[in-house]
Tab-separated table of C-alpha atoms in Angstrom:
chain	number	residue	atom	x	y	z
V	1	MET	CA	0.000	0.000	0.000
V	2	LEU	CA	0.997	3.624	0.432
V	3	PRO	CA	4.012	4.871	2.437
V	4	PHE	CA	1.949	6.619	5.109
V	5	GLU	CA	4.797	6.853	7.592
V	6	ASN	CA	8.089	8.737	7.890
V	7	ILE	CA	6.608	11.985	6.603
V	8	ASN	CA	8.336	15.323	6.309
V	9	ALA	CA	6.190	18.316	7.262
V	10	PRO	CA	8.660	20.807	8.771
V	11	LEU	CA	7.958	23.988	10.666
V	12	GLN	CA	9.024	27.187	8.921
V	13	TYR	CA	9.412	30.590	10.541
V	14	LEU	CA	7.855	33.107	8.187
V	15	ASP	CA	8.016	36.569	9.772
V	16	THR	CA	7.209	38.693	12.806
V	17	LEU	CA	4.255	40.960	12.046
V	18	ASN	CA	3.319	43.686	14.508
V	19	GLY	CA	4.989	41.691	17.271
V	20	VAL	CA	3.411	38.343	16.312
V	21	GLU	CA	5.650	35.457	15.259
V	22	VAL	CA	4.058	33.714	12.261
V	23	TRP	CA	5.111	30.138	11.522
V	24	LEU	CA	3.956	27.568	8.978
V	25	LYS	CA	3.509	23.814	9.305
V	26	ARG	CA	4.562	22.755	5.811
V	27	GLU	CA	2.120	19.910	5.245
V	28	ASP	CA	2.507	20.656	1.522
V	29	LYS	CA	5.971	19.071	1.748
V	30	ILE	CA	4.625	15.602	2.612
V	31	HIS	CA	4.299	14.434	-0.990
V	32	PRO	CA	4.319	16.228	-4.370
V	33	GLN	CA	0.914	14.827	-5.378
V	34	ILE	CA	-0.732	13.605	-2.165
V	35	SER	CA	0.099	16.602	-0.020
V	36	GLY	CA	-1.144	18.350	3.064
V	37	ASN	CA	-4.465	17.504	4.610
V	38	LYS	CA	-5.352	15.201	1.691
V	39	TRP	CA	-2.533	12.871	2.666
V	40	ARG	CA	-3.728	13.012	6.267
V	41	LYS	CA	-7.366	12.354	5.377
V	42	LEU	CA	-6.661	9.487	2.997
V	43	LYS	CA	-4.285	7.576	5.288
V	44	TYR	CA	-6.900	5.674	7.271
V	45	TYR	CA	-9.352	5.362	4.386
V	46	PHE	CA	-6.775	3.479	2.338
V	47	GLN	CA	-5.888	1.305	5.313
V	48	ASP	CA	-9.566	0.537	5.824
V	49	PHE	CA	-9.997	-0.218	2.116
V	50	GLU	CA	-7.135	-2.695	2.284
V	51	LYS	CA	-8.960	-4.605	5.034
V	52	SER	CA	-12.240	-4.657	3.110
V	53	ASP	CA	-13.415	-6.975	0.339
V	54	LYS	CA	-13.811	-4.050	-2.078
V	55	THR	CA	-11.693	-3.780	-5.213
V	56	GLU	CA	-12.137	-0.157	-6.292
V	57	ILE	CA	-12.300	3.263	-4.632
V	58	LEU	CA	-15.047	5.694	-5.599
V	59	THR	CA	-15.172	9.285	-4.442
V	60	PHE	CA	-16.681	12.676	-5.234
V	61	GLY	CA	-15.538	16.209	-5.981
V	62	GLY	CA	-15.700	19.373	-8.022
V	63	ALA	CA	-13.891	19.863	-11.300
V	64	PHE	CA	-10.765	21.347	-9.664
V	65	SER	CA	-10.812	19.211	-6.513
V	66	ASN	CA	-7.557	18.693	-4.619
V	67	HIS	CA	-9.194	15.616	-3.138
V	68	LEU	CA	-9.800	13.991	-6.530
V	69	ALA	CA	-6.207	14.619	-7.597
V	70	ALA	CA	-4.880	13.120	-4.366
V	71	VAL	CA	-7.116	10.033	-4.567
V	72	ALA	CA	-6.108	9.477	-8.195
V	73	ALA	CA	-2.398	9.719	-7.363
V	74	ALA	CA	-2.764	7.519	-4.278
V	75	GLY	CA	-4.681	4.945	-6.276
V	76	LYS	CA	-1.958	4.771	-8.892
V	77	MET	CA	0.732	4.373	-6.233
V	78	ALA	CA	-1.244	1.646	-4.460
V	79	LYS	CA	-2.288	0.011	-7.744
V	80	VAL	CA	-5.944	0.436	-6.805
V	81	PRO	CA	-8.559	1.398	-9.443
V	82	THR	CA	-10.214	4.750	-8.711
V	83	HIS	CA	-13.489	6.237	-9.896
V	84	ALA	CA	-14.811	9.767	-9.396
V	85	LEU	CA	-18.265	11.301	-9.693
V	86	VAL	CA	-17.623	14.930	-10.626
V	87	ARG	CA	-20.069	17.765	-10.039
V	88	GLY	CA	-21.379	19.300	-13.281
V	89	GLU	CA	-22.103	17.572	-16.580
V	90	GLU	CA	-20.726	20.584	-18.460
V	91	VAL	CA	-17.187	19.916	-17.188
V	92	LYS	CA	-15.150	17.839	-19.606
V	93	SER	CA	-11.482	18.736	-19.302
V	94	ASN	CA	-9.179	20.903	-17.188
V	95	PRO	CA	-5.690	20.490	-15.643
V	96	THR	CA	-7.030	18.702	-12.544
V	97	LEU	CA	-9.243	16.222	-14.395
V	98	ASP	CA	-6.548	15.624	-17.012
V	99	PHE	CA	-4.124	14.780	-14.208
V	100	CYS	CA	-6.652	12.412	-12.625
V	101	ARG	CA	-7.199	10.605	-15.908
V	102	ALA	CA	-3.435	10.333	-16.393
V	103	GLN	CA	-3.264	8.549	-13.015
V	104	GLY	CA	-5.835	6.046	-14.262
V	105	MET	CA	-8.921	7.470	-12.541
V	106	LEU	CA	-12.274	6.936	-14.250
V	107	ILE	CA	-14.032	10.324	-14.430
V	108	GLU	CA	-17.829	10.428	-14.602
V	109	THR	CA	-19.522	13.830	-14.610
V	110	ILE	CA	-23.032	14.042	-13.182
V	111	SER	CA	-25.620	16.802	-12.925
V	112	ARG	CA	-25.385	19.246	-10.058
V	113	LYS	CA	-28.881	18.222	-8.984
V	114	ARG	CA	-27.894	14.585	-8.740
V	115	TYR	CA	-24.570	15.453	-7.127
V	116	ALA	CA	-26.403	17.325	-4.360
V	117	LEU	CA	-27.952	13.987	-3.307
V	118	LYS	CA	-24.629	12.190	-2.876
V	119	ASP	CA	-24.716	12.186	0.937
V	120	THR	CA	-28.252	10.822	1.219
V	121	ASP	CA	-28.844	7.233	2.287
V	122	ASP	CA	-30.789	6.502	-0.898
V	123	PHE	CA	-27.903	7.659	-3.099
V	124	LYS	CA	-25.304	5.679	-1.158
V	125	GLU	CA	-27.435	2.557	-1.082
V	126	GLY	CA	-28.093	2.886	-4.814
V	127	LEU	CA	-24.356	3.004	-5.485
V	128	GLU	CA	-23.817	-0.076	-3.341
V	129	ILE	CA	-26.382	-1.952	-5.416
V	130	LEU	CA	-25.081	-0.742	-8.777
V	131	LEU	CA	-21.390	-0.924	-7.873
V	132	PRO	CA	-20.984	-3.454	-5.055
V	133	GLN	CA	-17.228	-3.623	-5.615
V	134	VAL	CA	-16.564	0.033	-4.722
V	135	TYR	CA	-15.337	1.471	-1.454
V	136	GLN	CA	-16.825	4.953	-1.048
V	137	ILE	CA	-14.861	7.931	0.282
V	138	ALA	CA	-16.883	11.069	0.937
V	139	GLU	CA	-16.162	14.377	-0.798
V	140	GLY	CA	-13.021	15.961	0.595
V	141	GLY	CA	-12.260	12.883	2.688
V	142	LYS	CA	-14.602	14.042	5.435
V	143	GLY	CA	-15.728	11.573	8.068
V	144	ILE	CA	-14.271	9.855	11.099
V	145	LEU	CA	-11.322	8.303	9.269
V	146	GLY	CA	-10.416	11.642	7.712
V	147	VAL	CA	-10.598	13.310	11.118
V	148	ARG	CA	-8.438	10.573	12.635
V	149	GLY	CA	-5.665	11.358	10.180
V	150	CYS	CA	-5.886	15.112	10.786
V	151	ILE	CA	-5.555	14.618	14.547
V	152	GLU	CA	-1.937	13.656	13.856
V	153	ILE	CA	-0.995	16.969	12.201
V	154	LEU	CA	0.146	18.488	15.498
V	155	ASP	CA	1.854	15.373	16.881
V	156	ASP	CA	5.371	16.713	16.294
V	157	VAL	CA	4.666	20.385	17.033
V	158	PRO	CA	6.332	21.955	20.105
V	159	SER	CA	3.927	23.096	22.815
V	160	ASN	CA	4.894	26.778	22.729
V	161	PHE	CA	2.426	28.103	20.134
V	162	ASP	CA	-0.362	30.364	21.354
V	163	TYR	CA	-2.512	30.052	18.221
V	164	ILE	CA	-3.108	27.331	15.645
V	165	ALA	CA	-4.671	28.661	12.422
V	166	CYS	CA	-6.182	26.691	9.573
V	167	ALA	CA	-8.309	27.320	6.494
V	168	GLY	CA	-11.663	25.564	6.370
V	169	GLY	CA	-13.920	23.950	3.775
V	170	THR	CA	-15.748	20.992	5.278
V	171	GLY	CA	-14.219	21.506	8.723
V	172	THR	CA	-12.652	18.027	8.807
V	173	THR	CA	-9.055	19.211	9.125
V	174	PHE	CA	-9.923	21.807	11.726
V	175	LEU	CA	-11.876	19.262	13.748
V	176	GLY	CA	-8.835	17.006	13.756
V	177	LEU	CA	-6.705	19.857	15.092
V	178	LEU	CA	-9.217	20.504	17.879
V	179	LEU	CA	-9.329	16.836	18.818
V	180	SER	CA	-5.540	16.590	18.982
V	181	GLY	CA	-5.575	17.937	22.520
V	182	TYR	CA	-2.984	20.597	21.642
V	183	LYS	CA	-3.124	23.376	24.259
V	184	SER	CA	-3.633	26.610	22.349
V	185	ASP	CA	-6.308	28.825	20.871
V	186	PHE	CA	-7.608	27.844	17.416
V	187	CYS	CA	-8.405	30.168	14.514
V	188	LEU	CA	-10.580	29.039	11.594
V	189	TYR	CA	-10.359	30.924	8.297
V	190	PRO	CA	-13.293	29.741	6.114
V	191	ALA	CA	-12.632	29.602	2.369
V	192	LEU	CA	-16.313	30.203	1.653
V	193	LYS	CA	-19.028	32.650	2.581
V	194	GLY	CA	-21.015	32.232	5.771
V	195	GLY	CA	-18.277	30.826	7.951
V	196	ASP	CA	-20.462	30.897	11.035
V	197	PHE	CA	-22.322	27.840	9.778
V	198	LEU	CA	-18.967	26.086	9.443
V	199	LYS	CA	-18.245	26.849	13.096
V	200	LYS	CA	-21.615	25.348	14.037
V	201	ASP	CA	-20.855	22.268	11.940
V	202	VAL	CA	-17.452	21.858	13.583
V	203	ILE	CA	-18.897	22.190	17.079
V	204	ALA	CA	-21.698	19.738	16.270
V	205	MET	CA	-19.210	17.205	14.869
V	206	LEU	CA	-16.899	17.805	17.815
V	207	ASN	CA	-19.628	16.999	20.321
V	208	GLN	CA	-20.745	13.971	18.338
V	209	PHE	CA	-17.259	12.546	17.880
V	210	GLN	CA	-16.224	13.055	21.491
V	211	LEU	CA	-19.422	11.380	22.645
V	212	VAL	CA	-19.203	8.379	20.325
V	213	TYR	CA	-15.436	7.880	20.142
V	214	LYS	CA	-14.361	8.602	23.709
V	215	GLN	CA	-11.722	5.867	23.713
V	216	GLU	CA	-10.354	6.648	20.275
V	217	LEU	CA	-10.189	10.433	19.937
V	218	GLY	CA	-8.598	13.190	21.945
V	219	TYR	CA	-10.324	16.122	23.584
V	220	VAL	CA	-10.228	19.867	23.164
V	221	HIS	CA	-8.277	21.395	26.000
V	222	SER	CA	-10.614	23.147	28.428
V	223	LYS	CA	-8.847	26.483	28.041
V	224	SER	CA	-8.823	26.483	24.245
V	225	ARG	CA	-10.862	29.062	22.344
V	226	LEU	CA	-12.250	28.737	18.853
V	227	THR	CA	-12.571	31.899	16.784
V	228	VAL	CA	-13.799	32.177	13.196
V	229	HIS	CA	-12.362	34.875	10.926
V	230	ASN	CA	-15.051	35.347	8.285
V	231	ASP	CA	-13.794	38.341	6.316
V	232	TYR	CA	-11.317	36.688	3.979
V	233	HIS	CA	-13.328	34.458	1.629
V	234	PHE	CA	-12.883	36.833	-1.362
V	235	GLY	CA	-16.396	36.330	-2.632
V	236	GLY	CA	-16.875	32.651	-1.904
V	237	TYR	CA	-15.424	29.204	-2.408
V	238	ALA	CA	-12.767	28.978	-5.148
V	239	LYS	CA	-13.185	32.679	-5.970
V	240	VAL	CA	-10.251	35.069	-6.152
V	241	ASN	CA	-9.679	38.673	-7.132
V	242	ASP	CA	-6.735	40.825	-8.159
V	243	GLU	CA	-5.906	41.674	-4.545
V	244	LEU	CA	-5.483	38.032	-3.551
V	245	VAL	CA	-3.427	37.188	-6.645
V	246	GLN	CA	-1.173	40.180	-6.017
V	247	PHE	CA	-0.745	39.077	-2.401
V	248	MET	CA	0.226	35.558	-3.474
V	249	ASN	CA	2.769	36.814	-5.992
V	250	ALA	CA	4.242	39.324	-3.525
V	251	LEU	CA	4.511	36.647	-0.847
V	252	TYR	CA	6.318	34.362	-3.260
V	253	ASN	CA	8.739	37.102	-4.234
V	254	GLN	CA	9.483	37.885	-0.583
V	255	TYR	CA	9.498	34.424	0.994
V	256	GLN	CA	9.701	31.998	-1.982
V	257	LEU	CA	6.494	30.483	-0.629
V	258	LYS	CA	3.737	29.063	-2.815
V	259	LEU	CA	0.150	28.899	-1.569
V	260	ASP	CA	-2.993	27.477	-3.093
V	261	PRO	CA	-5.571	30.126	-4.100
V	262	VAL	CA	-8.616	28.368	-2.596
V	263	TYR	CA	-7.524	27.787	1.006
V	264	THR	CA	-4.080	28.712	2.316
V	265	ALA	CA	-3.689	31.992	0.412
V	266	LYS	CA	-6.944	33.318	1.878
V	267	MET	CA	-5.947	32.146	5.350
V	268	LEU	CA	-2.508	33.754	5.230
V	269	PHE	CA	-3.935	36.966	3.781
V	270	GLY	CA	-6.308	37.020	6.744
V	271	ILE	CA	-3.535	36.337	9.233
V	272	PHE	CA	-1.412	39.173	7.840
V	273	GLU	CA	-4.376	41.559	8.015
V	274	ASP	CA	-5.320	40.455	11.522
V	275	CYS	CA	-1.749	40.964	12.695
V	276	LYS	CA	-1.826	44.513	11.310
V	277	LYS	CA	-5.139	45.160	13.093
V	278	GLY	CA	-3.816	43.931	16.428
V	279	VAL	CA	-6.188	40.965	16.612
V	280	PHE	CA	-3.322	38.905	18.040
V	281	LYS	CA	-1.406	40.245	21.026
V	282	LYS	CA	2.210	41.214	20.563
V	283	GLY	CA	4.666	38.622	21.771
V	284	THR	CA	2.529	35.641	20.762
V	285	LYS	CA	3.402	32.797	18.390
V	286	LEU	CA	0.987	31.659	15.706
V	287	LEU	CA	1.283	28.462	13.681
V	288	ALA	CA	-0.616	28.309	10.393
V	289	ILE	CA	-1.209	24.964	8.687
V	290	HIS	CA	-0.207	24.870	5.013
V	291	THR	CA	-2.652	22.243	3.759
V	292	GLY	CA	-1.172	21.811	0.270
V	293	GLY	CA	-3.447	21.977	-2.760
V	294	LEU	CA	-0.894	23.513	-5.089
V	295	GLN	CA	-2.184	21.422	-7.989
V	296	GLY	CA	-5.129	23.823	-8.205
V	297	ILE	CA	-2.952	26.718	-9.333
V	298	ASP	CA	-2.935	25.613	-12.979
V	299	GLY	CA	-6.719	25.378	-13.053
V	300	MET	CA	-7.129	28.786	-11.450
V	301	ASN	CA	-4.678	30.310	-13.916
V	302	GLU	CA	-6.682	28.801	-16.754
V	303	GLN	CA	-9.739	30.695	-15.520
V	304	LEU	CA	-7.785	33.904	-14.930
V	305	ARG	CA	-6.279	33.718	-18.408
V	306	LYS	CA	-9.749	33.573	-19.966
V	307	LYS	CA	-10.592	36.805	-18.143
V	308	SER	CA	-7.267	38.442	-19.112
V	309	LYS	CA	-6.399	38.750	-15.433
V	310	GLN	CA	-3.041	38.673	-13.676
V	311	LEU	CA	-1.791	35.097	-13.250
V	312	ILE	CA	-0.479	33.338	-10.171
V	313	TYR	CA	3.306	32.748	-10.087
V	314	ASP	CA	3.592	33.469	-13.810
């Protein structure tokens, strides 16, 4: 199977901004194709698949999904057939889907209406009847096994950070950080509009998981605080503007650091702004999680090019 041990995700000091030390956990360094939180989320799913009697992995995602790219690459490495149901029948080809196909993944586009039903019992049961050989992994790798992998992100992190910051989509990665038991405050930077609902989802999942999996999962430290920073979504999920692109390019020029435009760039933009505003007290240390996703840059540049906009890292 996959080499899910002996990973390299170093800490990197980035800068001191208005008296706040900003560090990065370079989860993007884990693997060139299965990087960041995708590696973490897939670890226990692939181990569970290996124990099952299934012969193929099926999963779900949007046309530019980091998750689909990671599953496709992992499947090729493990010599496991992979199959994806992709949101939107109009989507035929782009850098992400082309990469997935090159890894051997079967791509099947379905209507947005049908895709919206993917988490219902009827949809799942229908797939089990039609495709009894497939092992299903939820969109984005969310679920208990995905959370279990994300709990391990902070295992090798020293205990002297005052804040742990992470971007959020489904909340799975952030929930894993909370359940790690690391003693700090936690900052969630949603990559989509309406981040308050994401906080509610995380808290609901947190309560559920701690109740059901008492012996298996950690606990949030009693002094930890969870804050949601909602002002840095740039119009919604997978949306960018000139300001964000300029920030990414400037950051690369200054620090030689690449970020993905959907998650980590928005988070780090928010952290820089919050440091300027004095949201974090001077003298504190903040660790931001770089969750990978760099494969999405080509797809975003393809969209920007069509609009004659400035490109990322061009």
